[in-house]
Amino acid sequence: MAETIRVLVTGAAGQIAYSLLYSIAKGDVFGKDQPLALILLDIPPMLPVLEGVVMELQDCALPLLKEVIPTDKEEVAFKDLDAAILVGSMPRKEGMERKDLLKANVAIFKSQGAALEKYAKKTVKVLVVGNPANTNCLIAAKSAPSIPKENFSCLTRLDHNRARSQVAMRCGIPADNVKNVIIWGNHSSTQYPDVHHCTVNVQGKDVAAFDMVKDDDWLKGDFISTVQQRGAAVIKARKLSSAMSAAKAICDHMRDIWTGTPEGEFISMGVYSSGNLYGVPDDLIYSFPVTIKDKTWKIVDGLAINDFSRAKMDATAAELVEERDTAISFLGV
């Protein structure tokens, strides 16, 4: 049996975590022979709810789950971590300005970054889910200077999965027959879902998505806006945010970090932009196409970028620069 790894989930009494914890605990993410301890962090008022979550995890009687530790203390939660999934963040409340939301979250992720710096392993892999995810991830990374920036990423896999599914439904094929869609930029409504490098597998043959769909207006119009606005559409219909699909995307993202991406395929994740070859400004967490091997991601280089894509990539980068600069102005507060 492998050595037990320590996995933290924050916001652990919330609804995304409720959809996520079972999949992690039964081995869908870190492997079917990887024992783990789950550390569950939430704010003090949520501790009674968290106790119920702990009881349910115990009642699942899962062989890989060696320990469950519920806590509201960072020094307990962040100790000796192998993986941290930071789901908890301040949600946007009615009438709240984006700037106010950023200010609240900068405080949370500065504190959690400092806790990672102080208590976690330097090899810890950190996935930020709580929104605004890209900028929260950047603040956490900046607050943990001795942990490599490459160890931090934010979730755009949900957007990636949404894009993949839209193309699959349009073509009448299973979603796993669609590969190499790209989400560029921010996990916000400025993100750019790009299918210029996407292929669909039909009767064993890979065909370019544009050739298969044969509707450029849809691919450059409604397809993009559907993916960009999907989260809002789910909230409107369900009166709650997308928890099941977010949990699935978190599992996909962390499993790929742990086990690597399939040969010939790339996935989307928000990673540190410095040194990229796509003209994206340095010092952002920006979503790129990446491949992963030996727990190390690499941006897929050399993809042709047309003028349509360039404009969309620049627009989402501009939003991220503004978010970053606003967030950093709060850091000294």
Coordinates of C-alpha atoms in Angstrom, one line a residue:
M1 CA 0.0 0.0 0.0
A2 CA 1.3 3.5 -0.9
E3 CA 1.9 6.0 1.9
T4 CA -1.1 8.0 2.9
I5 CA -1.4 11.5 1.3
R6 CA -3.0 14.5 3.0
V7 CA -5.7 16.3 0.9
L8 CA -7.3 19.5 2.0
V9 CA -10.7 20.7 0.8
T10 CA -11.8 24.2 2.0
G11 CA -15.4 25.3 2.0
A12 CA -15.9 21.7 3.0
A13 CA -19.5 22.2 4.3
G14 CA -20.6 23.8 1.0
Q15 CA -22.5 22.2 -1.9
I16 CA -19.5 21.8 -4.3
A17 CA -17.6 19.9 -1.6
Y18 CA -20.6 17.7 -0.9
S19 CA -20.5 16.6 -4.6
L20 CA -16.7 16.3 -4.5
L21 CA -15.7 14.5 -1.3
Y22 CA -17.1 11.1 -2.1
S23 CA -15.3 10.9 -5.5
I24 CA -11.9 11.9 -3.8
A25 CA -12.4 9.5 -0.9
K26 CA -13.2 6.5 -3.1
G27 CA -10.1 6.9 -5.3
D28 CA -11.4 8.6 -8.5
V29 CA -8.8 11.3 -8.3
F30 CA -5.5 10.2 -6.7
G31 CA -5.8 6.5 -7.7
K32 CA -7.5 3.3 -6.6
D33 CA -4.6 2.2 -4.4
Q34 CA -3.8 5.6 -2.9
P35 CA -4.8 5.9 0.8
L36 CA -5.6 9.4 1.9
A37 CA -6.5 11.6 4.8
L38 CA -9.1 14.2 4.1
I39 CA -8.8 17.5 5.9
L40 CA -12.0 19.6 5.8
L41 CA -11.7 23.3 6.5
D42 CA -14.7 25.7 6.9
I43 CA -15.6 28.8 9.0
P44 CA -16.7 28.3 12.6
P45 CA -20.5 28.8 11.9
M46 CA -20.4 25.8 9.5
L47 CA -18.7 23.3 11.9
P48 CA -22.0 21.6 12.9
V49 CA -22.8 21.0 9.2
L50 CA -19.3 19.8 8.7
E51 CA -19.8 17.2 11.4
G52 CA -22.7 15.8 9.4
V53 CA -20.4 15.6 6.3
V54 CA -17.8 13.7 8.4
M55 CA -20.5 11.2 9.6
E56 CA -21.5 10.6 6.0
L57 CA -17.9 10.0 4.9
Q58 CA -17.5 7.5 7.8
D59 CA -20.8 5.8 6.8
C60 CA -19.5 5.3 3.3
A61 CA -17.0 2.8 4.8
L62 CA -14.4 3.6 2.1
P63 CA -11.2 1.5 2.3
L64 CA -8.9 4.2 1.1
L65 CA -10.1 6.9 3.5
K66 CA -7.7 6.6 6.5
E67 CA -8.7 9.7 8.4
V68 CA -11.1 12.7 8.2
I69 CA -10.2 15.9 10.1
P70 CA -12.8 18.7 10.3
T71 CA -11.4 22.0 11.4
D72 CA -11.8 25.8 11.4
K73 CA -8.1 26.4 12.1
E74 CA -5.5 27.0 9.3
E75 CA -2.6 25.6 11.3
V76 CA -4.5 22.2 11.4
A77 CA -5.8 22.4 7.9
F78 CA -2.6 23.2 6.0
K79 CA -0.2 21.0 7.8
D80 CA 2.0 18.7 5.7
L81 CA -0.4 18.8 2.7
D82 CA 0.2 16.9 -0.5
A83 CA -2.8 18.6 -2.3
A84 CA -5.0 21.5 -1.5
I85 CA -8.4 22.2 -3.2
L86 CA -9.4 25.7 -2.3
V87 CA -13.2 25.8 -2.9
G88 CA -14.2 28.2 -0.1
S89 CA -14.4 31.9 -1.0
M90 CA -16.6 34.9 -0.3
P91 CA -19.6 34.6 -2.8
R92 CA -20.9 37.7 -4.5
K93 CA -23.9 39.0 -2.7
E94 CA -26.7 41.0 -4.2
G95 CA -25.7 44.6 -4.8
M96 CA -22.0 43.8 -4.2
E97 CA -19.5 45.5 -6.5
R98 CA -16.9 43.3 -8.0
K99 CA -14.2 45.4 -6.3
D100 CA -15.8 44.6 -2.9
L101 CA -15.8 40.9 -3.8
L102 CA -12.1 41.1 -4.7
K103 CA -11.2 42.9 -1.5
A104 CA -12.9 40.2 0.7
N105 CA -11.3 37.4 -1.3
V106 CA -7.8 38.9 -1.3
A107 CA -7.9 38.7 2.5
I108 CA -9.0 35.1 2.5
F109 CA -6.4 33.9 -0.1
K110 CA -3.6 36.0 1.3
S111 CA -4.2 34.2 4.6
Q112 CA -4.5 30.8 3.0
G113 CA -1.3 31.4 0.9
A114 CA 0.6 32.3 4.0
A115 CA -0.7 29.1 5.7
L116 CA 0.5 27.1 2.8
E117 CA 3.9 28.8 3.0
K118 CA 4.1 28.1 6.7
Y119 CA 2.6 24.6 7.1
A120 CA 2.3 22.7 3.8
K121 CA 4.9 20.6 2.0
K122 CA 6.8 22.6 -0.7
T123 CA 5.6 20.0 -3.2
V124 CA 1.9 20.7 -2.5
K125 CA -0.3 21.0 -5.5
V126 CA -2.8 23.8 -5.1
L127 CA -6.0 24.1 -7.1
V128 CA -8.1 27.2 -6.6
V129 CA -11.8 26.9 -7.3
G130 CA -13.3 29.8 -5.3
N131 CA -14.1 32.8 -7.5
P132 CA -12.7 35.0 -8.8
A133 CA -10.5 31.9 -9.2
N134 CA -7.7 33.2 -11.4
T135 CA -6.9 36.2 -9.2
N136 CA -7.5 34.3 -5.9
C137 CA -5.0 31.8 -7.2
L138 CA -2.4 34.5 -8.0
I139 CA -2.8 36.1 -4.6
A140 CA -2.4 32.7 -2.9
A141 CA 0.7 32.0 -5.0
K142 CA 2.2 35.4 -4.2
S143 CA 1.6 34.8 -0.5
A144 CA 3.5 31.5 -0.5
P145 CA 6.8 32.6 -2.1
S146 CA 8.8 29.5 -1.3
I147 CA 6.3 27.2 -3.0
P148 CA 7.0 27.1 -6.8
K149 CA 4.4 29.1 -8.8
E150 CA 4.0 26.1 -11.1
N151 CA 2.3 24.3 -8.1
F152 CA -0.6 26.6 -8.3
S153 CA -3.5 26.4 -10.8
C154 CA -7.1 27.5 -11.0
L155 CA -10.1 25.6 -12.3
T156 CA -11.1 26.3 -15.9
R157 CA -11.8 22.6 -16.5
L158 CA -15.5 23.1 -16.0
D159 CA -15.5 25.6 -18.9
H160 CA -13.4 23.1 -20.9
N161 CA -15.9 20.3 -20.2
R162 CA -18.8 22.6 -21.1
A163 CA -17.2 23.5 -24.5
R164 CA -16.4 19.9 -25.2
S165 CA -20.0 18.9 -24.5
Q166 CA -21.5 21.6 -26.6
V167 CA -19.5 20.5 -29.6
A168 CA -20.3 16.8 -29.0
M169 CA -24.1 17.5 -28.8
R170 CA -23.9 19.6 -31.9
C171 CA -22.2 16.7 -33.8
G172 CA -24.3 13.9 -32.1
I173 CA -21.3 12.1 -30.7
P174 CA -20.1 11.2 -27.2
A175 CA -18.1 13.9 -25.4
D176 CA -15.0 11.8 -25.2
N177 CA -14.9 11.9 -29.0
V178 CA -14.1 15.6 -28.8
K179 CA -10.6 16.7 -27.9
N180 CA -8.4 19.7 -27.7
V181 CA -10.9 22.5 -27.1
I182 CA -9.2 25.4 -25.3
I183 CA -10.3 27.8 -22.7
W184 CA -8.2 30.9 -22.9
G185 CA -8.0 33.5 -20.1
N186 CA -10.2 34.2 -17.1
H187 CA -12.9 32.0 -15.5
S188 CA -15.4 34.7 -16.2
S189 CA -17.7 35.8 -19.0
T190 CA -14.7 37.2 -20.9
Q191 CA -13.1 33.7 -21.3
Y192 CA -12.5 32.5 -24.8
P193 CA -13.6 29.0 -25.7
D194 CA -11.6 28.2 -28.8
V195 CA -12.3 25.3 -31.1
H196 CA -9.8 26.2 -33.9
H197 CA -7.5 23.3 -32.8
C198 CA -10.3 20.9 -31.7
T199 CA -10.9 17.6 -33.4
V200 CA -13.9 15.3 -33.3
N201 CA -13.6 11.6 -33.8
V202 CA -16.2 10.2 -36.3
Q203 CA -16.1 6.6 -37.3
G204 CA -12.5 6.3 -36.1
K205 CA -11.3 9.3 -37.9
D206 CA -10.3 12.7 -36.4
V207 CA -11.9 15.6 -38.2
A208 CA -11.5 19.3 -37.5
A209 CA -14.4 20.6 -35.5
F210 CA -15.0 23.5 -38.0
D211 CA -15.3 20.9 -40.8
M212 CA -17.6 18.6 -38.9
V213 CA -19.9 21.3 -37.5
K214 CA -20.0 23.2 -40.8
D215 CA -21.5 26.3 -39.1
D216 CA -18.9 28.9 -38.5
D217 CA -21.4 31.5 -37.3
W218 CA -22.5 29.1 -34.5
L219 CA -18.9 28.3 -33.5
K220 CA -17.9 31.9 -33.5
G221 CA -21.1 33.2 -31.9
D222 CA -23.7 31.2 -29.9
F223 CA -21.2 28.4 -29.0
I224 CA -18.9 30.9 -27.3
S225 CA -21.6 32.8 -25.5
T226 CA -23.3 29.6 -24.3
V227 CA -20.0 28.4 -22.7
Q228 CA -19.3 31.9 -21.3
Q229 CA -22.8 32.2 -19.7
R230 CA -23.4 28.6 -18.7
G231 CA -22.8 29.2 -15.0
A232 CA -25.4 31.9 -15.0
A233 CA -27.8 29.8 -16.9
V234 CA -27.5 27.0 -14.4
I235 CA -28.1 29.4 -11.5
K236 CA -31.2 30.8 -13.2
A237 CA -32.6 27.3 -13.7
R238 CA -31.5 25.6 -10.5
K239 CA -31.6 28.6 -8.2
L240 CA -28.2 27.3 -7.0
S241 CA -24.7 27.2 -8.7
S242 CA -23.3 24.3 -10.7
A243 CA -22.0 22.0 -8.0
M244 CA -22.2 18.5 -9.6
S245 CA -20.4 19.6 -12.8
A246 CA -17.9 21.7 -10.8
A247 CA -17.0 18.8 -8.6
K248 CA -16.5 16.6 -11.7
A249 CA -14.2 19.2 -13.2
I250 CA -12.2 19.4 -10.0
C251 CA -11.7 15.6 -10.1
D252 CA -10.7 15.7 -13.8
H253 CA -8.2 18.6 -13.1
M254 CA -6.6 17.0 -10.1
R255 CA -6.5 13.5 -11.6
D256 CA -4.7 14.9 -14.7
I257 CA -2.1 16.6 -12.4
W258 CA -1.6 13.3 -10.5
T259 CA -1.5 10.9 -13.5
G260 CA -0.8 13.1 -16.6
T261 CA -2.8 13.9 -19.7
P262 CA -3.4 11.3 -22.5
E263 CA -1.0 11.2 -25.4
G264 CA -2.0 13.7 -28.1
E265 CA -4.5 15.6 -25.9
F266 CA -4.3 18.8 -24.1
I267 CA -6.6 20.3 -21.4
S268 CA -7.3 23.8 -20.1
M269 CA -6.2 25.1 -16.8
G270 CA -5.4 28.5 -15.3
V271 CA -1.6 28.6 -14.8
Y272 CA 1.2 31.1 -14.2
S273 CA 1.6 33.1 -17.5
S274 CA 5.2 34.4 -17.2
G275 CA 7.3 33.3 -20.1
N276 CA 4.4 32.1 -22.3
L277 CA 4.8 32.4 -26.1
Y278 CA 1.3 33.6 -26.8
G279 CA 1.8 37.3 -26.0
V280 CA -0.2 37.0 -22.7
P281 CA 1.2 39.5 -20.1
D282 CA 3.4 38.0 -17.4
D283 CA 2.4 37.5 -13.8
L284 CA -1.2 36.4 -14.3
I285 CA -3.0 33.2 -13.7
Y286 CA -4.4 32.7 -17.2
S287 CA -6.0 29.6 -18.7
F288 CA -3.9 28.0 -21.4
P289 CA -3.9 24.6 -23.2
V290 CA -1.5 22.4 -21.3
T291 CA -0.2 18.9 -21.2
I292 CA 0.9 17.2 -17.9
K293 CA 3.6 14.7 -17.3
D294 CA 5.2 13.7 -13.9
K295 CA 2.9 16.1 -12.1
T296 CA 4.3 19.0 -14.2
W297 CA 2.3 21.0 -16.6
K298 CA 3.6 22.5 -19.9
I299 CA 1.8 25.1 -22.0
V300 CA 1.2 23.7 -25.5
D301 CA 3.3 26.0 -27.8
G302 CA 3.1 26.7 -31.5
L303 CA -0.7 26.7 -32.0
A304 CA -1.6 29.1 -34.8
I305 CA -3.7 32.1 -33.5
N306 CA -5.8 34.0 -36.0
D307 CA -7.0 37.6 -35.6
F308 CA -10.4 36.5 -34.3
S309 CA -8.8 34.5 -31.5
R310 CA -6.1 37.1 -30.8
A311 CA -8.8 39.8 -30.1
K312 CA -10.6 37.5 -27.7
M313 CA -7.4 36.4 -25.9
D314 CA -6.4 40.0 -25.4
A315 CA -9.8 41.0 -24.1
T316 CA -9.8 38.4 -21.3
A317 CA -6.1 39.2 -20.5
A318 CA -7.0 42.9 -20.1
E319 CA -9.7 41.9 -17.6
L320 CA -7.2 39.8 -15.6
V321 CA -4.6 42.6 -15.6
E322 CA -7.2 45.0 -14.1
E323 CA -8.3 42.4 -11.6
R324 CA -4.7 41.6 -10.6
D325 CA -3.8 45.3 -10.2
T326 CA -6.9 46.0 -8.1
A327 CA -6.3 42.9 -5.9
I328 CA -2.6 43.8 -5.4
S329 CA -3.6 47.3 -4.3
F330 CA -5.6 45.6 -1.4
L331 CA -2.7 43.5 -0.4
G332 CA -1.0 46.2 1.7
V333 CA -4.3 47.1 3.4

